[in-house]
Coordinates of C-alpha atoms in Angstrom, one line a residue:
Chain A
X1 CA 11.0 33.9 1.9
X2 CA 9.7 33.2 -1.5
X3 CA 6.1 34.1 -0.6
X4 CA 4.7 31.4 -2.8
X5 CA 2.3 30.4 -0.1
X6 CA 0.7 33.8 -0.1
X7 CA 0.5 34.0 -3.9
X8 CA -1.3 30.7 -4.1
X9 CA -5.1 30.9 -3.9
X10 CA -7.1 33.6 -2.4
X11 CA -6.2 35.7 0.7
X12 CA -7.3 34.1 4.0
X13 CA -11.0 34.7 4.6
X14 CA -12.1 36.4 7.7
X15 CA -13.2 34.1 10.6
X16 CA -16.9 34.7 9.9
X17 CA -16.7 33.8 6.3
X18 CA -14.7 30.7 7.1
X19 CA -17.2 29.6 9.7
X20 CA -20.0 30.0 7.1
X21 CA -18.0 27.9 4.7
X22 CA -17.6 25.2 7.4
X23 CA -21.3 25.1 7.9
X24 CA -22.1 25.2 4.2
X25 CA -19.7 22.3 3.4
X26 CA -21.0 20.2 6.3
X27 CA -24.6 20.9 5.4
X28 CA -24.1 20.1 1.7
X29 CA -22.6 16.8 2.7
X30 CA -25.5 15.6 4.8
X31 CA -27.7 14.1 2.1
X32 CA -24.7 12.4 0.6
X33 CA -23.7 11.1 4.0
X34 CA -27.0 9.3 4.3
X35 CA -26.4 7.5 1.0
X36 CA -22.7 6.8 1.9
X37 CA -23.7 5.5 5.3
X38 CA -26.0 3.0 3.7
X39 CA -23.3 2.2 1.1
X40 CA -20.9 1.7 4.1
X41 CA -23.2 -0.8 5.7
X42 CA -23.3 -2.9 2.5
X43 CA -19.5 -2.7 2.2
X44 CA -19.2 -3.9 5.8
X45 CA -21.5 -6.8 5.0
X46 CA -19.5 -7.7 1.9
X47 CA -16.2 -7.4 3.8
X48 CA -17.4 -9.6 6.6
X49 CA -18.4 -12.2 4.1
X50 CA -14.9 -12.1 2.5
X51 CA -13.2 -12.9 5.8
X52 CA -12.4 -9.4 7.0
X53 CA -13.0 -8.8 10.7
X54 CA -14.7 -5.6 11.9
X55 CA -11.4 -4.0 12.7
X56 CA -9.9 -4.7 9.3
X57 CA -13.0 -3.5 7.4
X58 CA -13.3 -0.4 9.5
X59 CA -9.6 0.4 9.3
X60 CA -9.8 0.1 5.5
X61 CA -12.7 2.5 5.3
X62 CA -11.0 5.0 7.6
X63 CA -7.7 5.0 5.8
X64 CA -8.6 4.3 2.2
X65 CA -12.0 6.2 2.1
X66 CA -12.8 5.2 -1.5
X67 CA -16.0 3.1 -1.8
X68 CA -15.5 1.9 -5.3
X69 CA -11.9 0.9 -4.8
X70 CA -12.6 -0.9 -1.5
X71 CA -15.6 -2.8 -3.1
X72 CA -13.4 -3.9 -6.0
X73 CA -10.6 -5.1 -3.7
X74 CA -12.9 -7.0 -1.3
X75 CA -14.9 -8.5 -4.2
X76 CA -11.7 -10.0 -5.6
X77 CA -11.0 -11.6 -2.2
X78 CA -14.6 -12.7 -2.0
X79 CA -14.3 -14.4 -5.4
X80 CA -11.2 -16.3 -4.2
X81 CA -8.6 -14.0 -5.7
X82 CA -5.3 -13.3 -4.1
X83 CA -4.2 -10.1 -2.2
X84 CA -2.1 -8.8 -5.1
X85 CA -5.0 -8.9 -7.6
X86 CA -7.2 -7.3 -5.0
X87 CA -4.8 -4.5 -4.3
X88 CA -4.3 -3.9 -8.1
X89 CA -8.1 -3.8 -8.7
X90 CA -8.5 -1.3 -5.9
X91 CA -5.6 0.8 -7.0
X92 CA -6.8 1.1 -10.6
X93 CA -10.2 2.5 -9.4
X94 CA -8.2 5.1 -7.4
X95 CA -6.4 6.5 -10.4
X96 CA -9.1 9.2 -11.1
X97 CA -7.9 10.9 -7.8
X98 CA -4.7 11.7 -9.6
X99 CA -6.5 14.3 -11.7
X100 CA -8.8 15.4 -8.9
X101 CA -5.9 15.7 -6.5
X102 CA -4.0 18.0 -8.8
X103 CA -7.1 20.0 -9.4
X104 CA -7.7 20.7 -5.8
X105 CA -4.1 21.5 -5.0
X106 CA -4.1 25.3 -5.4
X107 CA -6.8 25.5 -2.7
X108 CA -4.8 23.6 -0.1
X109 CA -2.4 25.3 2.3
X110 CA 0.7 24.4 4.3
X111 CA 3.7 22.2 3.5
X112 CA 3.8 19.2 1.3
X113 CA 3.0 16.6 3.9
X114 CA 0.0 18.6 5.2
X115 CA -1.4 19.1 1.8
X116 CA -0.9 15.4 1.0
X117 CA -2.9 14.5 4.1
X118 CA -5.7 17.1 3.4
X119 CA -5.9 15.6 -0.1
X120 CA -7.0 12.3 1.5
X121 CA -10.4 13.8 2.2
X122 CA -11.0 14.1 -1.6
X123 CA -13.8 11.9 -2.9
X124 CA -16.2 12.8 -5.7
X125 CA -18.7 14.3 -3.3
X126 CA -16.4 16.5 -1.2
X127 CA -14.5 17.5 -4.4
X128 CA -17.8 18.6 -6.1
X129 CA -19.1 20.3 -2.9
X130 CA -15.8 22.3 -2.7
X131 CA -15.8 23.3 -6.4
X132 CA -16.9 26.7 -7.6
X133 CA -18.2 27.3 -11.1
X134 CA -15.0 29.1 -12.1
X135 CA -12.8 26.0 -11.7
X136 CA -11.5 27.0 -8.2
X137 CA -12.0 25.1 -5.0
X138 CA -12.7 26.1 -1.4
X139 CA -10.5 24.4 1.1
X140 CA -12.8 24.8 4.1
X141 CA -15.8 23.3 2.2
X142 CA -13.6 20.4 1.1
X143 CA -12.5 19.6 4.7
X144 CA -15.8 20.1 6.4
X145 CA -17.8 18.0 3.9
X146 CA -15.0 15.5 3.8
X147 CA -15.1 14.9 7.5
X148 CA -18.9 14.5 7.6
X149 CA -18.8 12.0 4.7
X150 CA -15.8 10.2 6.3
X151 CA -17.7 9.7 9.5
X152 CA -20.7 8.3 7.6
X153 CA -18.6 5.9 5.6
X154 CA -16.6 4.6 8.6
X155 CA -19.6 4.3 10.9
X156 CA -21.6 2.6 8.2
X157 CA -18.8 0.1 7.6
X158 CA -18.5 -0.7 11.3
X159 CA -22.3 -1.2 11.6
X160 CA -22.3 -3.5 8.5
X161 CA -19.3 -5.5 9.7
X162 CA -20.8 -6.2 13.2
X163 CA -24.5 -5.8 12.7
X164 CA -27.3 -8.1 11.5
X165 CA -27.7 -6.2 8.2
X166 CA -28.1 -7.6 4.7
X167 CA -26.9 -5.6 1.6
X168 CA -30.3 -6.0 0.0
X169 CA -31.9 -3.4 2.4
X170 CA -30.4 -0.7 0.1
X171 CA -32.6 -1.9 -2.7
X172 CA -35.7 -2.2 -0.6
X173 CA -35.6 1.4 0.4
X174 CA -34.7 2.7 -3.0
X175 CA -31.4 4.1 -1.7
X176 CA -29.6 3.0 -4.9
X177 CA -31.4 5.8 -6.7
X178 CA -30.1 8.4 -4.4
X179 CA -26.5 8.7 -5.6
X180 CA -27.3 9.4 -9.3
X181 CA -29.7 12.1 -8.2
X182 CA -27.2 13.6 -5.8
X183 CA -24.5 13.7 -8.5
X184 CA -27.1 15.4 -10.8
X185 CA -27.7 18.0 -8.1
X186 CA -23.9 18.6 -7.9
X187 CA -23.7 18.7 -11.7
X188 CA -26.5 21.3 -12.2
X189 CA -24.5 24.4 -11.0
X190 CA -21.7 23.4 -13.5
X191 CA -23.8 23.7 -16.6
X192 CA -23.7 27.5 -16.8
X193 CA -22.2 27.9 -20.3
X194 CA -23.0 26.1 -23.6
X195 CA -19.5 24.7 -23.7
X196 CA -19.8 23.1 -20.2
X197 CA -23.2 21.7 -21.2
X198 CA -21.8 20.1 -24.4
X199 CA -18.9 18.7 -22.3
X200 CA -21.3 17.2 -19.9
X201 CA -23.6 15.8 -22.6
X202 CA -20.7 14.3 -24.5
X203 CA -19.4 12.7 -21.4
X204 CA -22.8 11.3 -20.5
X205 CA -23.3 9.8 -24.0
X206 CA -19.8 8.2 -23.8
X207 CA -20.6 6.8 -20.3
X208 CA -23.8 5.3 -21.7
X209 CA -22.0 3.6 -24.5
X210 CA -19.1 2.4 -22.2
X211 CA -21.6 1.1 -19.6
X212 CA -23.5 -0.8 -22.4
X213 CA -20.3 -2.5 -23.5
X214 CA -19.5 -3.3 -19.8
X215 CA -16.5 -1.1 -19.3
X216 CA -18.0 1.7 -17.2
X217 CA -14.7 2.3 -15.3
X218 CA -13.1 3.6 -18.4
X219 CA -15.6 6.4 -18.6
X220 CA -13.7 8.4 -16.0
X221 CA -10.7 8.4 -18.3
X222 CA -12.9 9.5 -21.2
X223 CA -14.2 12.4 -19.1
X224 CA -10.6 13.6 -18.6
X225 CA -10.1 13.3 -22.3
X226 CA -13.2 15.3 -23.1
X227 CA -12.0 18.0 -20.6
X228 CA -8.7 18.1 -22.4
X229 CA -10.3 18.5 -25.9
X230 CA -12.8 21.2 -24.6
X231 CA -9.9 23.1 -22.9
X232 CA -7.9 23.0 -26.2
X233 CA -10.9 24.1 -28.2
X234 CA -11.6 27.0 -25.9
X235 CA -8.1 28.6 -26.3
Chain B
X1 CA -7.8 -17.5 9.5
X2 CA -6.0 -15.8 6.5
X3 CA -3.8 -12.8 6.9
X4 CA -4.9 -11.7 3.3
X5 CA -7.4 -9.0 4.5
X6 CA -4.7 -7.1 6.4
X7 CA -2.3 -7.3 3.5
X8 CA -4.9 -5.9 1.2
X9 CA -5.8 -3.2 3.6
X10 CA -2.1 -2.2 4.0
X11 CA -1.4 -2.3 0.2
X12 CA -4.5 -0.3 -0.6
X13 CA -3.8 2.3 2.1
X14 CA -0.3 2.9 0.7
X15 CA -1.3 3.2 -2.9
X16 CA -4.3 5.4 -2.1
X17 CA -2.2 7.8 0.0
X18 CA 0.3 8.1 -2.8
X19 CA -2.3 8.7 -5.5
X20 CA -4.5 11.1 -3.6
X21 CA -1.4 13.0 -2.3
X22 CA 0.4 12.8 -5.6
X23 CA -0.3 16.5 -6.5
X24 CA 1.3 17.8 -3.4
X25 CA 4.1 15.2 -3.2
X26 CA 5.1 15.6 -6.9
X27 CA 4.4 19.2 -7.5
X28 CA 5.7 20.6 -4.2
X29 CA 5.6 24.4 -4.3
X30 CA 5.6 24.8 -8.0
X31 CA 2.6 26.5 -9.7
X32 CA 0.1 24.6 -11.9
X33 CA 0.1 25.6 -15.6
X34 CA -2.2 28.5 -16.5
X35 CA -4.5 26.3 -18.6
X36 CA -5.2 24.0 -15.6
X37 CA -8.2 25.9 -14.0
X38 CA -9.9 25.9 -17.4
X39 CA -9.3 22.2 -17.7
X40 CA -10.9 21.7 -14.3
X41 CA -13.9 23.9 -15.4
X42 CA -14.7 21.3 -18.1
X43 CA -13.5 18.3 -16.1
X44 CA -16.1 18.9 -13.3
X45 CA -19.2 18.7 -15.4
X46 CA -17.8 15.9 -17.6
X47 CA -16.9 13.8 -14.5
X48 CA -20.2 14.4 -12.7
X49 CA -22.2 13.6 -15.9
X50 CA -20.3 10.3 -16.1
X51 CA -21.1 9.5 -12.5
X52 CA -24.8 10.3 -13.0
X53 CA -25.0 7.9 -15.9
X54 CA -22.9 5.1 -14.4
X55 CA -24.8 5.3 -11.1
X56 CA -28.1 5.3 -12.9
X57 CA -27.8 2.5 -15.4
X58 CA -24.7 0.6 -14.1
X59 CA -24.7 -2.1 -11.5
X60 CA -21.9 -3.8 -9.6
X61 CA -23.1 -7.4 -10.3
X62 CA -24.1 -7.2 -13.9
X63 CA -22.4 -6.5 -17.2
X64 CA -23.9 -3.9 -19.5
X65 CA -26.8 -1.5 -18.7
X66 CA -29.4 -2.2 -16.1
X67 CA -32.7 -0.4 -16.5
X68 CA -34.6 -0.8 -13.3
X69 CA -36.7 1.2 -10.8
X70 CA -33.9 3.7 -10.4
X71 CA -34.9 5.3 -13.7
X72 CA -38.4 6.0 -12.3
X73 CA -36.9 7.4 -9.1
X74 CA -34.5 9.6 -11.0
X75 CA -37.3 10.9 -13.2
X76 CA -39.4 11.7 -10.1
X77 CA -36.5 13.5 -8.6
X78 CA -36.0 15.6 -11.7
X79 CA -39.6 16.7 -11.6
X80 CA -39.2 17.7 -7.9
X81 CA -36.0 19.5 -8.8
X82 CA -37.7 21.4 -11.6
X83 CA -40.5 22.4 -9.2
X84 CA -37.7 23.9 -7.0
X85 CA -38.2 21.4 -4.1
X86 CA -35.5 21.5 -1.4
X87 CA -32.7 19.0 -1.7
X88 CA -33.9 16.6 1.1
X89 CA -37.3 16.4 -0.6
X90 CA -35.7 15.7 -4.0
X91 CA -33.7 12.8 -2.4
X92 CA -36.8 11.5 -0.6
X93 CA -38.8 11.5 -3.9
X94 CA -36.0 9.5 -5.6
X95 CA -35.8 6.9 -2.9
X96 CA -39.6 6.7 -2.4
X97 CA -40.5 6.3 -6.1
X98 CA -37.7 3.8 -6.6
X99 CA -38.8 1.7 -3.6
X100 CA -42.5 2.0 -4.6
X101 CA -41.9 0.9 -8.2
X102 CA -39.6 -1.9 -7.0
X103 CA -42.2 -3.1 -4.5
X104 CA -45.0 -3.1 -7.2
X105 CA -42.8 -4.9 -9.7

């Protein structure tokens, strides 16, 4: 035995602490799930319009579980593009999960396959809920928040794909303002040191500029670059 | 009836699984380098700050920045957050202010 599994991460928490983490993760995910549920409805509506039946749209949400990527892929189809262009567009928007997947890896347990499957529950919300201020991650909070968010996304998609909804409802109820606020609430605990604050401010400024010149998707790559520079400066 | 939707679903499922699982699939049981946790410490605020901005002034249909009722909702939520309101209330303020400003405009 190499014992590498025991060396990785923290020792297993007692049952009580683990149960508390399950509850904490699920509870933290609830406000996001409301937003994601509404987002799922609008995705279901879009997918239906692009010729996806309810089964195809819901399967996609259940197995891909990345809103932005699914929106991009389905939009390409809706605009008359081919399946290859749709798949490429969706895949490009997934690339940020390369970095996030590596980051969460030390917190996961079990063999390669199991960790790869657990990684599928990583989206921005579950990743942020699972993260501690010291750069570590809590596996239980990742899984519990991920499952709650996943349910909201899949059920929302199903409802949008079969129901009488229109995507515009999101605007009427102001739900499009919910996600920036939620991301701000997730950001706040990560601003504890001056260096983290300057990293966040620099990233926000870059994101403003990149959105202004209509390439907001590149801002994710710029955030990675900023993190590299700040890591290097902090040596 | 086109079979394209299912091909897209299949292709995206495969690429997403490989990308999200890449850490485990590539790295296996090897350890991450020592600088990696520090990198993640900076990556988290940077990435979340980007998401705040793109969700606040970006929009799926339009190019460039969109300043609409979301800004008012976000400002209202910030005030509620500063006043230490509980999270559900902060969210409610964001949606209510945004919906209100939009209804008036």
